[in-house]
Short mmCIF file of C-alpha atoms and ligand atoms in Angstrom, two decimals:
data_model
loop_
_atom_site.label_atom_id
_atom_site.label_comp_id
_atom_site.label_asym_id
_atom_site.label_seq_id
_atom_site.Cartn_x
_atom_site.Cartn_y
_atom_site.Cartn_z
CA MET A 1 0.00 0.00 0.00
CA SER A 2 1.43 3.41 -0.93
CA LEU A 3 1.97 6.01 1.78
CA SER A 4 -0.74 8.38 0.55
CA ARG A 5 -3.26 5.54 0.47
CA PHE A 6 -2.24 4.49 3.96
CA ILE A 7 -2.68 8.05 5.23
CA ASN A 8 -6.19 8.10 3.80
CA THR A 9 -7.25 4.93 5.57
CA LEU A 10 -9.13 5.21 8.85
CA SER A 11 -6.27 3.81 10.92
CA GLY A 12 -3.70 5.93 9.07
CA ARG A 13 -5.65 9.09 9.83
CA PHE A 14 -5.93 8.11 13.46
CA LEU A 15 -2.19 7.58 13.62
CA ILE A 16 -1.38 11.01 12.25
CA LEU A 17 -4.07 12.87 14.19
CA THR A 18 -2.90 11.29 17.44
CA VAL A 19 0.69 12.40 16.81
CA ILE A 20 -0.53 15.94 16.11
CA PHE A 21 -2.82 16.11 19.14
CA VAL A 22 -0.29 14.66 21.57
CA MET A 23 2.37 17.10 20.30
CA ALA A 24 -0.06 20.01 20.73
CA ALA A 25 -0.85 18.88 24.26
CA GLU A 26 2.85 18.57 25.04
CA ILE A 27 3.51 22.13 23.87
CA MET A 28 0.79 23.36 26.22
CA ILE A 29 2.64 21.66 29.05
CA PHE A 30 6.03 22.76 27.73
CA MET A 31 5.68 26.53 28.39
CA PRO A 32 4.78 26.41 32.09
CA SER A 33 7.37 23.73 32.75
CA VAL A 34 10.14 25.73 31.11
CA ALA A 35 9.08 28.79 33.16
CA ARG A 36 9.14 26.65 36.25
CA PHE A 37 12.57 25.37 35.32
CA ARG A 38 13.90 28.96 34.94
CA GLU A 39 12.45 30.00 38.27
CA ASP A 40 14.05 27.01 40.01
CA PHE A 41 17.35 27.78 38.32
CA LEU A 42 17.32 31.40 39.49
CA LEU A 43 16.18 30.47 43.01
CA SER A 44 19.04 28.02 43.34
CA ARG A 45 21.45 30.75 42.21
CA LEU A 46 20.04 33.07 44.90
CA GLU A 47 20.47 30.36 47.48
CA ARG A 48 24.04 29.66 46.49
CA ALA A 49 24.82 33.39 46.49
CA GLN A 50 23.30 33.71 49.94
CA ILE A 51 25.54 30.94 51.26
CA ALA A 52 28.56 32.57 49.66
CA SER A 53 27.74 35.94 51.21
CA LEU A 54 27.48 34.38 54.66
CA ALA A 55 31.29 33.95 54.58
CA LEU A 56 31.42 37.71 55.26
CA LEU A 57 29.82 37.18 58.66
CA ALA A 58 32.98 35.42 59.86
CA ASN A 59 35.40 37.94 58.43
CA ASP A 60 34.49 41.52 57.85
CA SER A 61 36.69 41.74 54.82
CA LEU A 62 37.73 38.98 52.47
CA ASP A 63 40.71 39.00 50.24
CA MET A 64 39.98 39.49 46.54
CA ASP A 65 40.83 35.92 45.48
CA LEU A 66 38.53 34.31 47.99
CA GLU A 67 35.69 36.68 47.05
CA ASP A 68 36.09 35.87 43.34
CA GLU A 69 36.10 32.16 44.08
CA LEU A 70 32.95 32.38 46.20
CA LEU A 71 31.13 34.34 43.48
CA GLU A 72 32.27 31.97 40.74
CA ASN A 73 31.04 28.98 42.70
CA ALA A 74 27.66 30.66 43.12
CA GLY A 75 27.57 31.43 39.36
CA VAL A 76 26.90 35.17 39.90
CA TYR A 77 28.81 38.45 39.45
CA ASN A 78 27.78 39.99 42.73
CA VAL A 79 25.47 39.56 45.70
CA VAL A 80 23.76 41.98 48.04
CA LEU A 81 22.15 40.40 51.11
CA ARG A 82 20.26 42.97 53.18
CA ARG A 83 20.13 41.66 56.76
CA ASN A 84 18.07 44.49 58.23
CA GLU A 85 17.46 48.20 57.53
CA ILE A 86 21.15 49.10 58.16
CA ARG A 87 23.33 46.05 57.73
CA GLN A 88 24.03 44.38 54.47
CA LEU A 89 26.54 41.92 53.10
CA VAL A 90 28.00 42.59 49.66
CA LEU A 91 30.21 40.42 47.50
CA SER A 92 31.18 41.87 44.16
CA SER A 93 33.33 41.27 41.11
CA PRO A 94 33.55 43.24 37.83
CA ILE A 95 30.44 43.03 35.64
CA PRO A 96 31.33 42.64 31.93
CA ASP A 97 28.28 44.42 30.59
CA GLN A 98 25.57 46.76 31.75
CA ILE A 99 22.52 45.24 33.42
CA HIS A 100 19.93 44.40 30.79
CA ALA A 101 16.90 43.71 33.02
CA THR A 102 15.85 43.25 36.63
CA TYR A 103 13.57 40.43 37.72
CA ASP A 104 11.90 40.45 41.11
CA LEU A 105 10.98 36.84 41.90
CA ARG A 106 9.16 37.78 45.09
CA GLU A 107 5.94 38.90 43.43
CA ALA A 108 6.19 37.54 39.87
CA THR A 109 2.89 36.08 38.58
CA GLY A 110 2.67 32.81 36.64
CA PHE A 111 2.02 34.70 33.43
CA GLU A 112 5.09 36.95 33.97
CA LEU A 113 7.24 33.91 34.71
CA ILE A 114 6.17 32.26 31.44
CA ARG A 115 6.67 35.48 29.49
CA ASP A 116 10.15 36.07 30.96
CA ALA A 117 11.11 32.43 30.33
CA MET A 118 10.11 32.75 26.65
CA VAL A 119 12.09 35.99 26.35
CA THR A 120 15.17 34.27 27.76
CA LEU A 121 14.69 31.24 25.50
CA PHE A 122 14.30 33.20 22.29
CA ASP A 123 16.93 35.90 22.95
CA PRO A 124 20.27 34.52 21.68
CA GLU A 125 22.29 37.55 23.01
CA GLU A 126 24.37 37.05 26.12
CA ARG A 127 22.96 39.46 28.71
CA VAL A 128 23.55 40.39 32.33
CA ILE A 129 20.47 40.45 34.56
CA ARG A 130 19.67 41.32 38.11
CA VAL A 131 17.46 39.03 40.16
CA ILE A 132 15.82 39.92 43.46
CA GLY A 133 14.37 37.35 45.85
CA ASP A 134 13.62 36.45 49.44
CA PRO A 135 16.61 35.07 51.38
CA VAL A 136 16.14 31.49 52.56
CA LYS A 137 15.24 30.85 56.23
CA GLN A 138 14.32 34.55 56.75
CA ALA A 139 18.03 35.30 56.97
CA GLY A 140 17.47 38.91 55.92
CA LEU A 141 15.12 41.29 54.13
CA LEU A 142 16.04 40.60 50.55
CA ILE A 143 18.78 39.20 48.37
CA GLU A 144 19.84 40.53 45.03
CA VAL A 145 22.26 38.95 42.55
CA THR A 146 23.65 39.88 39.17
CA LEU A 147 24.35 37.05 36.77
CA PRO A 148 24.89 36.24 33.08
CA THR A 149 21.98 34.71 31.10
CA ALA A 150 24.09 32.35 28.98
CA PRO A 151 24.29 29.40 31.45
CA LEU A 152 20.57 29.79 32.22
CA ARG A 153 19.67 29.73 28.54
CA VAL A 154 21.84 26.69 27.82
CA ALA A 155 20.21 24.80 30.69
CA MET A 156 16.74 25.85 29.52
CA LEU A 157 17.40 24.75 25.94
CA ASP A 158 18.72 21.45 27.13
CA TYR A 159 15.66 20.94 29.30
CA GLY A 160 13.32 21.97 26.46
CA PHE A 161 14.87 19.51 24.04
CA ARG A 162 14.50 16.71 26.53
CA ILE A 163 10.83 17.56 26.97
CA LEU A 164 10.27 17.67 23.23
CA LEU A 165 12.05 14.38 22.70
CA LEU A 166 10.02 12.77 25.44
CA SER A 167 6.76 14.09 24.02
CA ALA A 168 7.67 12.81 20.58
CA VAL A 169 8.31 9.36 22.00
CA ILE A 170 5.08 9.44 24.02
CA SER A 171 3.03 10.64 21.07
CA PHE A 172 4.36 7.95 18.75
CA ILE A 173 3.75 5.21 21.28
CA THR A 174 0.22 6.54 21.98
CA ALA A 175 -0.48 6.87 18.27
CA PHE A 176 0.72 3.37 17.56
CA LEU A 177 -1.39 1.88 20.36
CA LEU A 178 -4.41 3.83 19.14
CA PHE A 179 -3.70 2.67 15.61
CA LEU A 180 -3.79 -0.95 16.76
CA ALA A 181 -6.96 -0.33 18.78
CA VAL A 182 -8.73 1.34 15.87
CA ARG A 183 -7.77 -1.52 13.60
CA ALA A 184 -9.07 -4.12 15.98
CA LEU A 185 -12.20 -2.25 17.11
CA LEU A 186 -13.25 -0.47 13.94
CA VAL A 187 -11.40 -1.25 10.76
CA ARG A 188 -11.59 -5.02 10.92
CA PRO A 189 -15.28 -5.17 11.88
CA ILE A 190 -16.10 -2.61 9.17
CA LYS A 191 -14.20 -4.66 6.62
CA ARG A 192 -16.12 -7.73 7.68
CA VAL A 193 -19.43 -5.91 7.24
CA VAL A 194 -18.35 -4.65 3.82
CA GLY A 195 -17.28 -8.18 2.87
CA ALA A 196 -20.65 -9.54 3.96
CA MET A 197 -22.43 -6.85 1.94
CA THR A 198 -20.41 -7.62 -1.17
CA SER A 199 -21.08 -11.31 -0.88
CA TYR A 200 -24.79 -10.62 -0.39
CA THR A 201 -24.93 -8.31 -3.42
CA GLN A 202 -23.60 -11.08 -5.63
CA ALA A 203 -26.62 -13.29 -4.89
CA PRO A 204 -29.33 -11.41 -2.99
CA GLU A 205 -31.83 -14.27 -3.46
CA ASP A 206 -29.58 -16.58 -1.45
CA ALA A 207 -30.80 -16.37 2.17
CA ARG A 208 -27.56 -18.00 3.41
CA ARG A 209 -25.66 -14.84 2.46
CA ILE A 210 -27.62 -12.62 4.83
CA ILE A 211 -25.23 -11.10 7.39
CA GLU A 212 -25.02 -12.66 10.88
CA PRO A 213 -24.41 -9.80 13.39
CA SER A 214 -21.18 -10.51 15.26
CA ALA A 215 -19.56 -7.11 16.05
CA LYS A 216 -18.90 -6.41 19.71
CA VAL A 217 -18.90 -2.62 19.32
CA PRO A 218 -22.55 -1.63 19.98
CA GLU A 219 -22.74 0.96 17.18
CA LEU A 220 -21.43 -1.50 14.60
CA ARG A 221 -23.67 -4.20 15.93
CA GLU A 222 -26.66 -1.92 15.48
CA ALA A 223 -25.59 -1.32 11.90
CA GLU A 224 -25.24 -5.07 11.34
CA ILE A 225 -28.68 -5.75 12.79
CA ALA A 226 -30.23 -3.04 10.62
CA LEU A 227 -28.45 -4.52 7.62
CA LYS A 228 -29.68 -7.97 8.45
CA VAL A 229 -33.29 -6.75 8.67
CA MET A 230 -32.93 -4.98 5.35
CA GLU A 231 -31.33 -7.96 3.62
CA THR A 232 -33.94 -10.35 5.00
CA GLU A 233 -36.75 -8.15 3.71
CA LEU A 234 -35.04 -7.68 0.38
CA THR A 235 -34.47 -11.41 -0.08
CA ALA A 236 -38.08 -12.16 0.80
CA SER A 237 -39.42 -9.57 -1.59
CA LEU A 238 -37.05 -10.74 -4.33
CA ARG A 239 -38.41 -14.24 -3.98
CA GLN A 240 -41.92 -12.97 -4.04
CA LYS A 241 -41.15 -10.95 -7.17
CA GLU A 242 -39.70 -14.03 -8.80
CA ARG A 243 -42.86 -15.98 -8.07
CA LEU A 244 -44.98 -13.13 -9.35
CA ALA A 245 -42.90 -12.97 -12.51
CA GLN A 246 -43.50 -16.67 -13.02
CA LEU A 247 -47.17 -16.19 -12.38
CA GLY A 248 -47.24 -13.36 -14.92
CA GLY A 249 -45.51 -15.65 -17.39
CA ALA A 250 -48.04 -18.37 -16.79
CA VAL A 251 -50.84 -15.90 -17.40
CA ALA A 252 -49.15 -14.85 -20.63
CA LYS A 253 -49.07 -18.42 -21.88
CA VAL A 254 -52.64 -19.07 -20.96
CA SER A 255 -53.59 -15.87 -22.74
CA HIS A 256 -51.67 -16.89 -25.82
CA ASP A 257 -53.47 -20.13 -26.26
CA LEU A 258 -56.81 -18.76 -25.15
CA ARG A 259 -56.50 -16.12 -27.84
CA ASN A 260 -55.88 -18.81 -30.44
CA ILE A 261 -58.87 -20.82 -29.26
CA LEU A 262 -61.04 -17.71 -29.32
CA THR A 263 -59.87 -16.81 -32.82
CA THR A 264 -61.09 -20.17 -33.99
CA ALA A 265 -64.39 -19.58 -32.18
CA GLN A 266 -64.63 -16.21 -33.92
CA LEU A 267 -64.49 -17.92 -37.31
CA PHE A 268 -67.43 -20.11 -36.35
CA THR A 269 -69.45 -17.12 -35.17
CA ASP A 270 -68.86 -15.46 -38.54
CA ARG A 271 -70.91 -18.29 -40.03
CA LEU A 272 -73.67 -17.81 -37.48
CA GLU A 273 -74.35 -14.39 -38.99
CA MET A 274 -75.33 -16.10 -42.22
CA SER A 275 -77.91 -18.28 -40.43
CA ASP A 276 -81.55 -18.23 -41.60
CA ASP A 277 -82.78 -18.02 -38.04
CA PRO A 278 -83.30 -14.28 -37.29
CA ALA A 279 -82.77 -14.85 -33.55
CA VAL A 280 -79.34 -16.30 -34.24
CA THR A 281 -78.44 -13.52 -36.71
CA ARG A 282 -79.45 -10.92 -34.12
CA SER A 283 -77.30 -12.32 -31.36
CA ALA A 284 -74.33 -13.15 -33.57
CA PRO A 285 -72.80 -9.62 -33.64
CA LYS A 286 -72.97 -9.51 -29.84
CA LEU A 287 -71.19 -12.83 -29.66
CA VAL A 288 -68.59 -11.61 -32.15
CA ASN A 289 -68.08 -8.48 -30.06
CA SER A 290 -67.69 -10.40 -26.82
CA ILE A 291 -65.19 -12.77 -28.38
CA GLN A 292 -63.31 -9.85 -29.89
CA ARG A 293 -63.10 -8.24 -26.45
CA ALA A 294 -61.83 -11.48 -24.98
CA VAL A 295 -59.23 -11.73 -27.74
CA ASN A 296 -58.12 -8.14 -27.02
CA LEU A 297 -57.86 -8.89 -23.32
CA CYS A 298 -55.68 -11.91 -24.04
CA GLU A 299 -53.46 -9.87 -26.32
CA THR A 300 -52.97 -7.15 -23.68
CA THR A 301 -52.18 -9.74 -21.06
CA LEU A 302 -49.60 -11.24 -23.38
CA ALA A 303 -47.34 -8.31 -22.69
CA PHE A 304 -46.33 -9.99 -19.45
CA GLY A 305 -43.64 -12.59 -18.64
CA LYS A 306 -43.30 -16.30 -19.13
CA ALA A 307 -43.31 -19.37 -16.87
CA GLU A 308 -43.46 -23.15 -16.57
CA GLU A 309 -46.37 -25.16 -17.91
CA PRO A 310 -48.21 -27.58 -15.65
CA ALA A 311 -47.07 -31.20 -15.88
CA PRO A 312 -48.73 -33.09 -18.73
CA THR A 313 -51.45 -35.60 -17.98
CA LEU A 314 -50.44 -38.55 -20.13
CA THR A 315 -53.12 -40.60 -21.84
CA GLY A 316 -53.23 -42.67 -25.00
CA VAL A 317 -53.98 -40.22 -27.79
CA ARG A 318 -55.03 -41.44 -31.23
CA LEU A 319 -52.76 -39.26 -33.35
CA ALA A 320 -54.78 -39.35 -36.56
CA GLU A 321 -57.80 -38.01 -34.70
CA LEU A 322 -55.84 -35.28 -32.95
CA VAL A 323 -54.25 -34.10 -36.21
CA GLY A 324 -57.70 -34.21 -37.85
CA GLU A 325 -59.02 -31.81 -35.21
CA VAL A 326 -56.10 -29.47 -35.61
CA ILE A 327 -56.38 -29.33 -39.37
CA GLU A 328 -60.13 -28.90 -39.13
CA GLY A 329 -59.58 -25.81 -37.00
CA GLU A 330 -56.94 -24.34 -39.31
CA ARG A 331 -58.94 -25.02 -42.46
CA LEU A 332 -61.50 -22.46 -41.32
CA SER A 333 -58.93 -19.69 -41.63
CA ILE A 334 -57.90 -20.45 -45.20
CA GLY A 335 -61.03 -19.18 -46.91
CA ASP A 336 -60.57 -19.67 -50.67
CA PHE A 337 -56.77 -19.53 -50.48
CA ASP A 338 -55.07 -22.33 -52.40
CA LEU A 339 -53.63 -24.30 -49.50
CA SER A 340 -53.92 -28.04 -49.05
CA PHE A 341 -53.39 -30.27 -46.06
CA SER A 342 -52.17 -33.84 -46.12
CA GLU A 343 -51.83 -36.39 -43.38
CA ASP A 344 -49.62 -39.45 -43.33
CA ILE A 345 -50.45 -41.10 -40.05
CA PRO A 346 -51.04 -44.81 -39.45
CA ALA A 347 -54.68 -45.12 -38.35
CA THR A 348 -53.72 -47.24 -35.37
CA MET A 349 -50.93 -45.02 -34.09
CA VAL A 350 -51.48 -44.03 -30.45
CA VAL A 351 -49.06 -41.74 -28.61
CA ARG A 352 -48.85 -41.26 -24.88
CA ALA A 353 -49.30 -37.56 -24.38
CA ASP A 354 -51.39 -34.85 -22.81
CA HIS A 355 -54.22 -34.44 -25.32
CA GLU A 356 -54.76 -30.75 -24.68
CA GLN A 357 -51.05 -29.85 -24.71
CA MET A 358 -50.30 -31.88 -27.83
CA HIS A 359 -53.23 -30.14 -29.52
CA ARG A 360 -51.64 -26.79 -28.67
CA VAL A 361 -48.24 -27.83 -29.99
CA LEU A 362 -49.61 -29.10 -33.28
CA SER A 363 -51.93 -26.10 -33.69
CA ASN A 364 -49.01 -23.74 -33.19
CA LEU A 365 -46.90 -25.53 -35.79
CA VAL A 366 -49.69 -25.88 -38.35
CA ARG A 367 -50.82 -22.28 -37.79
CA ASN A 368 -47.29 -20.95 -38.22
CA ALA A 369 -46.94 -22.94 -41.45
CA ARG A 370 -50.32 -21.71 -42.75
CA GLN A 371 -49.52 -18.10 -41.84
CA ALA A 372 -46.12 -18.35 -43.53
CA ILE A 373 -47.58 -19.78 -46.74
CA MET A 374 -50.47 -17.34 -46.87
CA ALA A 375 -48.07 -14.43 -46.33
CA THR A 376 -46.33 -15.35 -49.60
CA GLY A 377 -49.64 -15.26 -51.48
CA LYS A 378 -48.63 -18.41 -53.37
CA PRO A 379 -50.32 -21.83 -53.16
CA GLY A 380 -48.81 -24.31 -50.77
CA GLU A 381 -49.17 -27.50 -48.85
CA ILE A 382 -48.87 -28.53 -45.23
CA SER A 383 -48.32 -32.15 -44.38
CA VAL A 384 -48.38 -33.81 -40.99
CA ALA A 385 -46.75 -37.23 -40.67
CA GLY A 386 -46.41 -39.65 -37.79
CA ARG A 387 -44.00 -42.53 -37.37
CA GLU A 388 -42.61 -44.54 -34.49
CA ASP A 389 -39.65 -46.73 -33.65
CA GLU A 390 -38.69 -48.66 -30.56
CA ASP A 391 -37.88 -45.60 -28.44
CA GLU A 392 -39.99 -42.74 -29.64
CA TRP A 393 -42.86 -41.30 -31.56
CA VAL A 394 -42.03 -38.61 -34.12
CA ILE A 395 -44.65 -36.23 -35.47
CA SER A 396 -43.49 -33.90 -38.22
CA VAL A 397 -45.13 -30.83 -39.68
CA THR A 398 -43.76 -29.88 -43.09
CA ASP A 399 -44.76 -26.97 -45.29
CA THR A 400 -43.85 -25.55 -48.67
CA GLY A 401 -43.54 -22.04 -47.29
CA PRO A 402 -40.69 -19.55 -47.53
CA GLY A 403 -38.58 -20.88 -44.62
CA LEU A 404 -37.82 -19.21 -41.33
CA PRO A 405 -36.71 -15.58 -41.46
CA PRO A 406 -33.19 -15.05 -40.00
CA LYS A 407 -34.50 -13.38 -36.84
CA ALA A 408 -36.83 -16.29 -36.12
CA ARG A 409 -33.99 -18.72 -36.70
CA GLU A 410 -31.62 -16.78 -34.41
CA TYR A 411 -34.09 -16.64 -31.52
CA LEU A 412 -35.66 -20.03 -32.24
CA PHE A 413 -37.74 -21.22 -29.26
CA GLN A 414 -37.05 -18.05 -27.25
CA PRO A 415 -40.22 -16.32 -26.03
CA PHE A 416 -41.07 -12.82 -27.33
CA GLN A 417 -37.85 -12.69 -29.37
CA GLY A 418 -38.20 -14.49 -32.70
CA GLY A 419 -41.62 -13.23 -33.77
CA THR A 420 -41.61 -11.45 -37.12
CA ARG A 421 -45.29 -11.77 -37.94
CA LYS A 422 -47.51 -8.73 -37.40
CA GLY A 423 -50.00 -9.56 -34.63
CA GLY A 424 -47.77 -12.42 -33.41
CA PHE A 425 -46.00 -12.47 -30.10
CA GLY A 426 -43.18 -14.86 -30.86
CA LEU A 427 -44.53 -17.18 -28.20
CA GLY A 428 -45.96 -20.10 -30.19
CA LEU A 429 -42.70 -21.93 -30.86
CA ALA A 430 -41.36 -21.22 -27.37
CA ILE A 431 -44.47 -22.66 -25.76
CA SER A 432 -44.49 -25.66 -28.10
CA ALA A 433 -40.86 -26.43 -27.35
CA GLU A 434 -41.52 -26.20 -23.64
CA LEU A 435 -44.57 -28.45 -23.84
CA ALA A 436 -42.58 -31.04 -25.80
CA LYS A 437 -39.90 -30.86 -23.09
CA GLY A 438 -42.57 -31.38 -20.43
CA HIS A 439 -43.29 -34.69 -22.17
CA GLY A 440 -39.62 -35.65 -21.84
CA GLY A 441 -39.27 -35.00 -25.55
CA ARG A 442 -38.15 -32.15 -27.79
CA LEU A 443 -39.19 -29.97 -30.67
CA VAL A 444 -36.63 -29.76 -33.46
CA LEU A 445 -36.28 -27.69 -36.56
CA GLU A 446 -35.45 -30.35 -39.15
CA ARG A 447 -35.17 -28.20 -42.21
CA SER A 448 -35.82 -24.64 -43.28
CA ASP A 449 -35.03 -23.21 -46.71
CA GLU A 450 -36.80 -21.65 -49.71
CA GLN A 451 -38.53 -24.95 -50.35
CA GLY A 452 -40.15 -24.91 -46.96
CA THR A 453 -39.86 -25.70 -43.31
CA ALA A 454 -40.12 -28.91 -41.29
CA PHE A 455 -40.52 -29.17 -37.55
CA ALA A 456 -40.59 -32.50 -35.71
CA ILE A 457 -41.89 -33.40 -32.27
CA HIS A 458 -40.01 -36.26 -30.65
CA LEU A 459 -41.80 -38.02 -27.79
CA PRO A 460 -39.92 -40.75 -25.88
CA LYS A 461 -41.86 -43.93 -25.19
CA GLY A 462 -40.20 -44.51 -21.82
CA PHE A 463 -41.56 -41.30 -20.29
CA SER A 464 -43.95 -41.84 -17.37
CA HIS A 465 -46.29 -39.87 -15.14
CA GLN A 466 -43.76 -39.88 -12.30
CA ASP A 467 -41.15 -38.26 -14.49
CA ALA A 468 -43.63 -35.61 -15.48
CA GLY A 469 -44.69 -35.06 -11.89
CA GLU A 470 -41.15 -34.79 -10.56
CA ALA A 471 -40.00 -32.45 -13.27
CA SER A 472 -42.53 -29.87 -12.25
CA VAL A 473 -43.09 -30.46 -8.56
CA ASN A 474 -42.19 -26.86 -7.68
CA GLU A 475 -44.28 -25.32 -10.39
CA SER A 476 -47.40 -27.22 -9.44
CA ASP A 477 -47.29 -25.98 -5.87
CA PRO A 478 -46.71 -22.24 -5.95
CA GLN A 479 -46.89 -21.95 -2.14
CA ALA A 480 -43.97 -24.35 -1.65
CA ALA A 481 -41.35 -21.94 -2.90
CA ILE A 482 -42.70 -18.64 -1.61
N1 LIG B 1 -43.38 -22.81 -40.77
C1 LIG B 1 -42.81 -21.59 -40.77
N2 LIG B 1 -42.38 -21.01 -41.89
C2 LIG B 1 -41.81 -19.80 -41.91
N3 LIG B 1 -41.62 -19.04 -40.81
C3 LIG B 1 -42.03 -19.56 -39.64
C4 LIG B 1 -42.63 -20.84 -39.54
N4 LIG B 1 -42.91 -21.09 -38.24
C5 LIG B 1 -42.49 -19.98 -37.55
N5 LIG B 1 -41.97 -19.08 -38.39
C6 LIG B 1 -41.40 -17.77 -38.03
O1 LIG B 1 -41.02 -17.86 -36.67
C7 LIG B 1 -41.55 -16.76 -35.95
C8 LIG B 1 -41.86 -17.21 -34.55
O2 LIG B 1 -42.95 -18.07 -34.50
P1 LIG B 1 -43.83 -18.17 -33.22
O3 LIG B 1 -44.93 -19.14 -33.46
O4 LIG B 1 -42.91 -18.45 -32.08
O5 LIG B 1 -44.38 -16.71 -33.05
P2 LIG B 1 -45.51 -15.98 -33.89
O6 LIG B 1 -46.19 -16.94 -34.79
O7 LIG B 1 -44.87 -14.80 -34.54
O8 LIG B 1 -46.47 -15.44 -32.79
P3 LIG B 1 -47.49 -16.32 -31.87
O9 LIG B 1 -46.97 -16.08 -30.50
O10 LIG B 1 -48.80 -15.74 -32.12
O11 LIG B 1 -47.38 -17.73 -32.29
C9 LIG B 1 -42.77 -16.33 -36.75
O12 LIG B 1 -42.99 -14.92 -36.55
C10 LIG B 1 -42.37 -16.64 -38.14
O13 LIG B 1 -41.68 -15.57 -38.71
MG1 LIG B 2 -47.08 -18.79 -34.06
#
C-alpha cells in the first residue's frame, strides 16, 4: 500500500491525528514547565549566592581571590544580602556588561514567569540580569544577585529539548497503540461488514448470504442488525417478485393459447351471422363483439412474462384423430386460399401424451406454417406425418412455405424474441418447445429453406407420469417456494 493511500485509511488518519494532538498537548505543558525550570534555576542561584555571602559574617573583609572564588562557585557576578534596615553583606566582582533587566521573583505572577522564560529562551544575546528574591530561612530582608543569562539559557534549551524528545516518544507510542486499537475495534469489523455486503450483493436471493451480526462494538452491531433486517426483507421480496414474474408468465401463456382458441371460435361465429334463423343472426354480432373483447384482453395480457407449464397428464392419444381436429380448425382460416393439407399417419398409431397440450403444440406448428404460406400469397401445402420406432414417436409438420426468417432462426424457441409476424407475439414456438420438453421430448427444426420448413416433435416412449410429476413439482405448488 502506498503512503498516501495508507494516510487516507481510517487507521492511518488516526495515527497522524494522534501524533498531532499529543504534540499540541505537550507544547501546552512545555511553556509552564520551562518557566518553572527557569524559576528554580534562578532560586538556586540566589540560594548559592546567599551561602557565599554568609562567609562575610565570619570575616568583615575577604581578600579578593577568595571573594572571586565564592562568586564563581555561586555562578553570579555579585550579591547583596540585606540583613536588616542598616546592615548588608556585599560580594562583588567586575560586571562585563551593563545590566539588561531586573527580575523580582518575590511577586512575579505565573504569566510573567512564562513570558520572561520565553524571552530568555528566544533571545540569543548574552545578557547580564539582576534578580531579586527572598533570602532562605528569613536570613534577611532581601537578596539581590547579578548574573549572566548564557548558562541559564543553555540549561533551559537542554531541558526543552529533553521535553520535546520525550513528548515525541510518548506521542508515537500513543499513536501506535491507538492505531492498533482502531484496527481491531473499527477497521476489521467494518471490513467484515463490507465483505458480507459484497457477498450478499452477488446473490441477494440466497438467504444464506444474509449477514449474521457478530460485532462487539454496539454501534457496529446496530448497523449489522439493521443490515440484516434490510437484507432479509429484500431477499423475501425478491423471492416474491420471482414468483410473481413466473405467475405473470403463466398468465401470458394461458392468454396466448386462449387467444388462439377464441380466434377459432370467432371464425365459427362469422358463419352464425349467415344463419336463416333471425334470432341467431341478431345475437351473432354480440357474440362476435364479446369474443373480440376477450381476444383483445388476451393480447394485452400477453405483454407480461413467461413461466413453466403444468405437468402433462399422459393418456393414450389417437394421433390421426388429434391431427384431424387441428387441421379442421386451421382449415376455417384459409377461406378460398389455395392451400392443401395432407396427413400421413397410421390409423392405429397411439401416442402417450397430454391431449390438450399436444393439440396446442400441433396447432401452433400448423398455424405458423399456414400463416407463412399465406403471407407469400402463393399456393402451398402442409403435411403432418407420424412414425414410431422402438424408443420414440415422431410427429413432423412440413410446409412448402418460404422458410424461417433469419431473426426467427436466431431466436428459435425463445419467447417474445423471434416473432416477425404482425400480430404475433413470438410465443408459439417457445411454448411448443416447452410443452414437448414437459413430455420428456423435444421440438426440433429439421429443415428450413426456400422450399419450406419442417418441424418434428419427438416423444420418448419410456416417459412416465412420475417423471412428469417430478419435473414440475415446484411449479405445481406455488406456495412451496414462496
Ligand atoms: N413454418 C414456418 N415457416 C416460416 N416461418 C415460420 C414458420 N414457423 C415460424 N416461423 C417464423 O417464426 C416466428 C416465430 O414463431 P412463433 O410461433 O414463435 O411466433 P408468432 O407466430 O410470430 O407469434 P405467436 O406467438 O402468435 O405464435 C414467426 O414470426 C415466423 O416468422
Ligand atoms: Mg405462431
